[in-house]
CSV table of C-alpha atoms and ligand atoms in Angstrom, one decimal:
chain,number,residue,atom,x,y,z
A,15,MET,CA,120.0,122.9,67.1
A,16,LYS,CA,120.5,119.6,68.7
A,17,ASP,CA,117.5,120.0,71.0
A,18,MET,CA,115.3,121.1,68.3
A,19,PHE,CA,115.4,117.6,66.7
A,20,GLY,CA,115.9,115.6,69.9
A,21,LEU,CA,113.1,113.5,71.5
A,22,LYS,CA,114.7,113.1,75.0
A,23,GLY,CA,112.1,112.5,77.6
A,24,HIS,CA,109.3,112.0,74.9
A,25,VAL,CA,107.1,108.8,74.7
A,26,ALA,CA,105.8,107.5,71.4
A,27,ILE,CA,103.4,104.7,70.3
A,28,VAL,CA,104.3,103.3,67.0
A,29,THR,CA,101.9,100.7,65.3
A,30,GLY,CA,103.2,97.9,63.1
A,31,SER,CA,106.4,97.5,65.2
A,32,SER,CA,107.6,94.1,64.4
A,33,THR,CA,109.3,94.7,61.1
A,34,GLY,CA,109.7,97.0,58.1
A,35,LEU,CA,109.0,100.7,58.3
A,36,GLY,CA,107.6,100.7,61.8
A,37,GLN,CA,110.7,98.9,63.2
A,38,GLY,CA,112.8,101.6,61.5
A,39,ILE,CA,110.8,104.3,63.1
A,40,CYS,CA,111.0,102.6,66.7
A,41,LYS,CA,114.8,102.6,66.2
A,42,ALA,CA,114.9,106.2,65.1
A,43,TYR,CA,112.9,107.4,68.0
A,44,VAL,CA,114.9,105.5,70.6
A,45,GLU,CA,118.2,106.7,69.0
A,46,ALA,CA,116.7,110.3,69.2
A,47,GLY,CA,116.1,109.8,73.1
A,48,ALA,CA,112.4,108.6,73.2
A,49,LYS,CA,110.8,105.7,74.9
A,50,VAL,CA,108.7,103.7,72.5
A,51,VAL,CA,105.6,101.4,72.8
A,52,GLY,CA,105.3,99.3,69.8
A,53,VAL,CA,102.1,97.6,68.8
A,54,ASP,CA,101.8,94.7,66.4
A,55,TYR,CA,99.6,91.5,66.0
A,56,VAL,CA,102.7,89.5,66.4
A,57,GLU,CA,105.4,89.8,68.9
A,58,SER,CA,107.9,92.7,68.1
A,59,THR,CA,110.8,90.3,69.2
A,60,ALA,CA,113.6,91.7,66.8
A,61,THR,CA,112.6,95.3,67.7
A,62,LYS,CA,112.8,94.6,71.4
A,63,GLU,CA,116.2,92.8,71.1
A,64,MET,CA,117.4,95.9,69.2
A,65,LEU,CA,116.2,98.5,71.6
A,66,GLY,CA,116.0,96.9,75.1
A,67,ASP,CA,114.3,98.7,78.0
A,68,ASN,CA,113.5,101.9,75.9
A,69,PHE,CA,111.0,99.7,74.1
A,70,HIS,CA,107.8,97.9,75.3
A,71,GLY,CA,105.9,95.6,72.8
A,72,ILE,CA,102.2,95.2,73.1
A,73,VAL,CA,100.5,92.4,70.9
A,74,ALA,CA,97.1,93.6,69.6
A,75,ASN,CA,95.2,93.2,66.5
A,76,LEU,CA,94.4,96.6,65.0
A,77,MET,CA,91.9,95.3,62.4
A,78,THR,CA,89.3,96.5,65.0
A,79,VAL,CA,89.3,99.6,67.1
A,80,ASP,CA,88.7,97.6,70.3
A,81,PRO,CA,92.2,97.4,71.7
A,82,ILE,CA,93.1,101.1,71.2
A,83,ASN,CA,91.8,102.4,74.6
A,84,ASP,CA,93.8,99.8,76.5
A,85,ILE,CA,96.9,100.5,74.6
A,86,VAL,CA,96.7,104.2,75.5
A,87,ASN,CA,96.1,103.3,79.1
A,88,LYS,CA,99.0,100.9,79.1
A,89,THR,CA,101.4,103.3,77.6
A,90,VAL,CA,100.7,105.9,80.3
A,91,GLU,CA,101.0,103.3,83.1
A,92,ILE,CA,104.4,102.3,81.8
A,93,PHE,CA,106.1,105.4,80.6
A,94,GLY,CA,103.8,108.1,82.2
A,95,GLN,CA,102.7,110.1,79.2
A,96,ILE,CA,102.1,110.1,75.5
A,97,ASP,CA,103.8,112.6,73.2
A,98,ILE,CA,103.8,111.1,69.7
A,99,LEU,CA,101.6,108.6,67.8
A,100,VAL,CA,102.7,106.9,64.5
A,101,ASN,CA,99.9,105.2,62.7
A,102,ASN,CA,102.1,102.8,60.6
A,103,ALA,CA,100.4,99.4,60.7
A,104,GLY,CA,99.0,98.9,57.2
A,105,ILE,CA,98.1,96.0,54.9
A,106,ILE,CA,97.7,95.7,51.1
A,107,ARG,CA,95.6,93.2,48.9
A,108,ARG,CA,96.3,92.9,45.3
A,109,GLU,CA,93.6,91.6,42.8
A,110,ASP,CA,92.2,92.9,39.6
A,111,SER,CA,89.5,95.4,40.4
A,112,ILE,CA,87.0,93.4,38.4
A,113,ASN,CA,87.4,90.4,40.8
A,114,PHE,CA,88.1,92.4,44.0
A,115,SER,CA,86.3,90.9,47.0
A,116,GLU,CA,84.3,92.8,49.8
A,117,LYS,CA,86.6,91.2,52.3
A,118,ASP,CA,89.8,92.6,50.7
A,119,TRP,CA,87.9,95.9,50.7
A,120,ASP,CA,86.8,96.0,54.2
A,121,ASP,CA,89.9,94.4,55.9
A,122,VAL,CA,92.2,97.0,54.3
A,123,ILE,CA,89.8,100.0,54.9
A,124,SER,CA,89.6,98.9,58.6
A,125,LEU,CA,93.2,98.8,59.4
A,126,ASN,CA,94.6,101.5,57.1
A,127,ALA,CA,91.8,104.2,57.5
A,128,LYS,CA,89.3,103.5,60.4
A,129,THR,CA,92.0,102.4,62.9
A,130,VAL,CA,94.2,105.4,62.0
A,131,PHE,CA,91.3,107.8,62.7
A,132,PHE,CA,90.1,106.3,66.1
A,133,PHE,CA,93.7,105.6,67.3
A,134,SER,CA,94.4,109.4,66.6
A,135,GLN,CA,91.1,110.5,68.3
A,136,ALA,CA,92.1,108.5,71.4
A,137,VAL,CA,95.6,109.9,71.6
A,138,ALA,CA,94.5,113.4,70.9
A,139,ARG,CA,91.9,113.1,73.8
A,140,ARG,CA,94.9,112.2,76.0
A,141,PHE,CA,96.9,115.1,74.7
A,142,LEU,CA,94.1,117.3,75.7
A,143,GLU,CA,93.9,115.8,79.2
A,144,GLN,CA,97.6,116.2,79.6
A,145,LYS,CA,97.5,119.8,78.3
A,146,SER,CA,100.7,119.0,76.5
A,147,GLY,CA,100.0,119.1,72.7
A,148,GLY,CA,101.6,116.4,70.8
A,149,LYS,CA,102.5,114.8,67.4
A,150,ILE,CA,100.5,112.5,65.2
A,151,ILE,CA,102.2,111.0,62.1
A,152,ASN,CA,100.2,109.0,59.7
A,153,ILE,CA,101.8,106.7,57.2
A,154,ALA,CA,100.3,107.4,53.8
A,155,SER,CA,101.7,106.3,50.3
A,156,MET,CA,102.3,107.2,46.6
A,157,LEU,CA,98.7,106.0,46.3
A,158,SER,CA,97.5,108.9,48.5
A,159,TYR,CA,98.3,110.8,45.2
A,160,GLN,CA,98.1,108.2,42.4
A,161,GLY,CA,95.6,105.4,41.4
A,162,GLY,CA,97.8,102.4,41.4
A,163,ILE,CA,97.0,99.1,39.6
A,164,ARG,CA,95.1,96.2,41.2
A,165,CYS,CA,94.8,97.6,44.8
A,166,PRO,CA,91.7,99.6,44.9
A,167,SER,CA,91.1,99.2,48.6
A,168,TYR,CA,94.6,100.3,49.3
A,169,THR,CA,94.4,103.4,47.2
A,170,ALA,CA,91.0,104.2,48.8
A,171,SER,CA,92.7,103.8,52.3
A,172,LYS,CA,95.8,105.8,51.7
A,173,SER,CA,93.8,108.6,49.9
A,174,ALA,CA,91.6,108.6,53.1
A,175,VAL,CA,94.7,108.9,55.3
A,176,LYS,CA,95.9,112.1,53.4
A,177,GLY,CA,92.5,113.6,53.7
A,178,ILE,CA,91.8,112.9,57.4
A,179,THR,CA,95.3,114.1,58.2
A,180,MET,CA,94.2,117.4,57.0
A,181,THR,CA,90.7,117.3,58.7
A,182,MET,CA,92.4,116.4,62.1
A,183,ALA,CA,95.1,119.0,61.7
A,184,ASN,CA,92.4,121.7,60.9
A,185,GLU,CA,90.5,120.9,64.1
A,186,TRP,CA,93.4,120.2,66.5
A,187,ALA,CA,96.3,122.5,65.5
A,188,LYS,CA,94.9,125.1,67.9
A,189,HIS,CA,95.7,122.7,70.8
A,190,ASN,CA,99.3,122.4,69.7
A,191,ILE,CA,98.7,119.0,68.2
A,192,ASN,CA,100.4,118.4,65.0
A,193,VAL,CA,99.0,116.0,62.5
A,194,ASN,CA,101.0,115.2,59.5
A,195,ALA,CA,101.8,112.3,57.3
A,196,ILE,CA,104.7,110.7,55.6
A,197,ALA,CA,104.2,109.1,52.0
A,198,PRO,CA,106.9,106.7,51.5
A,199,GLY,CA,107.8,105.7,47.9
A,200,TYR,CA,108.6,102.3,46.9
A,201,MET,CA,110.4,100.7,49.9
A,202,ALA,CA,111.9,97.2,50.2
A,203,THR,CA,109.7,95.6,52.9
A,204,ASN,CA,107.3,92.7,53.1
A,205,ASN,CA,104.5,95.0,51.9
A,206,THR,CA,106.3,95.1,48.5
A,207,ALA,CA,107.6,91.5,48.5
A,208,LEU,CA,105.1,90.5,45.8
A,209,LEU,CA,105.8,93.5,43.7
A,210,ARG,CA,109.4,93.1,43.8
A,211,ALA,CA,109.0,89.3,42.7
A,212,ASP,CA,107.2,90.4,39.6
A,213,LYS,CA,110.2,91.0,37.3
A,214,THR,CA,108.2,93.2,34.8
A,215,ARG,CA,106.5,95.4,37.5
A,216,SER,CA,109.6,95.5,39.5
A,217,GLU,CA,111.7,96.8,36.6
A,218,GLU,CA,109.0,99.4,35.5
A,219,ILE,CA,109.2,100.8,39.1
A,220,LEU,CA,112.9,101.0,39.3
A,221,ASP,CA,113.2,102.7,36.0
A,222,ARG,CA,110.9,105.4,37.1
A,223,ILE,CA,112.6,106.3,40.5
A,224,PRO,CA,115.0,109.1,40.0
A,225,ALA,CA,117.2,108.0,42.9
A,226,GLY,CA,117.6,104.7,41.0
A,227,ARG,CA,117.0,102.4,44.0
A,228,TRP,CA,114.1,101.2,46.1
A,229,GLY,CA,113.8,102.9,49.6
A,230,THR,CA,114.8,101.3,52.9
A,231,PRO,CA,113.4,101.7,56.5
A,232,ASP,CA,116.5,103.9,57.2
A,233,ASP,CA,115.4,106.4,54.6
A,234,LEU,CA,112.3,107.4,56.6
A,235,MET,CA,114.2,107.9,60.0
A,236,GLY,CA,115.0,111.6,59.4
A,237,THR,CA,111.5,112.7,58.3
A,238,ALA,CA,109.9,110.5,61.1
A,239,ILE,CA,112.2,112.2,63.8
A,240,PHE,CA,111.6,115.8,62.2
A,241,LEU,CA,107.7,115.4,62.3
A,242,ALA,CA,107.9,114.2,65.9
A,243,SER,CA,110.2,116.9,67.2
A,244,ASN,CA,110.0,120.6,68.0
A,245,ALA,CA,111.5,121.4,64.5
A,246,SER,CA,108.1,120.8,62.9
A,247,ASP,CA,105.9,122.7,65.4
A,248,TYR,CA,104.3,124.9,62.7
A,249,ILE,CA,103.6,122.2,60.2
A,250,HIS,CA,100.0,121.0,60.1
A,251,GLY,CA,98.1,118.7,57.9
A,252,PHE,CA,101.0,118.2,55.4
A,253,THR,CA,101.9,114.8,53.7
A,254,ILE,CA,105.8,114.6,53.0
A,255,ALA,CA,106.8,112.2,50.4
A,256,VAL,CA,109.9,110.3,50.9
A,257,ASP,CA,110.1,108.7,47.6
A,258,GLY,CA,113.4,109.1,45.9
A,259,GLY,CA,111.8,111.6,43.5
A,260,TRP,CA,108.9,109.4,42.3
A,261,LEU,CA,106.3,112.1,42.5
A,262,ALA,CA,108.6,114.5,40.7
A,263,ARG,CA,108.5,112.5,37.6
B,8,NAD,P1,105.2,95.5,56.4
B,8,NAD,O1,104.1,94.5,56.0
B,8,NAD,O2,106.7,95.1,56.5
B,8,NAD,O3,104.9,96.1,57.9
B,8,NAD,C1,103.6,96.2,58.4
B,8,NAD,C2,103.4,96.1,59.9
B,8,NAD,O4,102.1,96.1,60.3
B,8,NAD,C3,104.0,94.7,60.3
B,8,NAD,O5,104.7,94.9,61.4
B,8,NAD,C4,102.7,94.0,60.5
B,8,NAD,O6,102.8,92.8,61.5
B,8,NAD,C5,101.8,95.0,61.1
B,8,NAD,N1,100.4,94.6,61.0
B,8,NAD,C6,99.8,94.1,59.9
B,8,NAD,N2,98.5,93.9,60.2
B,8,NAD,C7,98.3,94.3,61.6
B,8,NAD,C8,97.2,94.3,62.5
B,8,NAD,N3,96.0,93.7,62.1
B,8,NAD,N4,97.2,94.6,63.7
B,8,NAD,C9,98.6,95.1,64.1
B,8,NAD,N5,99.7,95.1,63.3
B,8,NAD,C10,99.5,94.8,62.0
B,8,NAD,O7,105.1,96.7,55.6
B,8,NAD,P2,105.8,98.1,55.6
B,8,NAD,O8,106.3,98.4,54.2
B,8,NAD,O9,106.8,98.3,56.7
B,8,NAD,O10,104.5,99.0,55.8
B,8,NAD,C11,104.3,100.0,56.9
B,8,NAD,C12,103.4,101.0,56.4
B,8,NAD,O11,104.1,101.8,55.3
B,8,NAD,C13,102.1,100.6,56.0
B,8,NAD,O12,101.0,101.4,56.3
B,8,NAD,C14,102.2,100.6,54.4
B,8,NAD,O13,100.9,100.7,53.7
B,8,NAD,C15,103.0,101.8,54.3
B,8,NAD,N6,103.7,102.0,53.0
B,8,NAD,C16,104.7,101.0,52.6
B,8,NAD,C17,105.3,101.3,51.4
B,8,NAD,C18,106.4,100.4,51.0
B,8,NAD,O14,106.8,100.5,49.7
B,8,NAD,N7,106.8,99.4,51.7
B,8,NAD,C19,105.0,102.3,50.6
B,8,NAD,C20,104.1,103.3,51.0
B,8,NAD,C21,103.5,103.1,52.3
């Protein structure tokens, strides 16, 4: 059983590795035996301190697709191969839809949807070259299922993530490439700092979570390992909610 979930000898790329859920996933993978390249537009200093030689940080702004090929090449140069990609880096902009700007639309769609697709494409090409298969895990959201309030570009981007996860799975499953997604519920990270600071919204949200608490990066670790391991070899195109029961309400 142990080997089924183990990642010994595997190499992962995790985007958005300096903090929050991405940092938690880097930690989970190293604890499961993998080497990890973390990508972020700021230094992943705390993650590096936590994980040492099993982690290599790359600073790159994923708001455009330009850095992707270099990151793929650098990962192969450092750790020899790629087995896992986690598209985790993401942003949210909050404003009434009536006032929402084109910039807040374009920025969020670029990072949360366009980069997710083209990073997956670059890594899938590498999997084909390696003749190895591999695992791609996209970070979706409750707003892959629901409309949300005051975050139209985020909802559009996360609905896109759920959709393209299925498209890519349909095309690449035959190459032993598993493309799946994790939809976190309401997690206590920088992403939700403004929401948690809004007393009314924060109470409304907490009231609706059956588990009775906000999630933490540790809550994602098991599912992130599962989808990266051999235990999920026949799972393709699915988005798994890790949400304290939010969607069940
Ligand atoms: P976070 O803001 O703590 O982390 C986001 C990470 O992405 C940070 O490390 C940040 O530096 C990095 N990043 C931002 N812009 C970047 C860029 N242009 N290039 C490279 N890296 C960049 O938020 P989080 O909650 O850890 O979010 C991680 C993912 O989980 C996101 O995709 C988010 O949408 C998703 N998510 C979060 C929640 C939640 O409740 N926190 C819920 C559902 C989905």
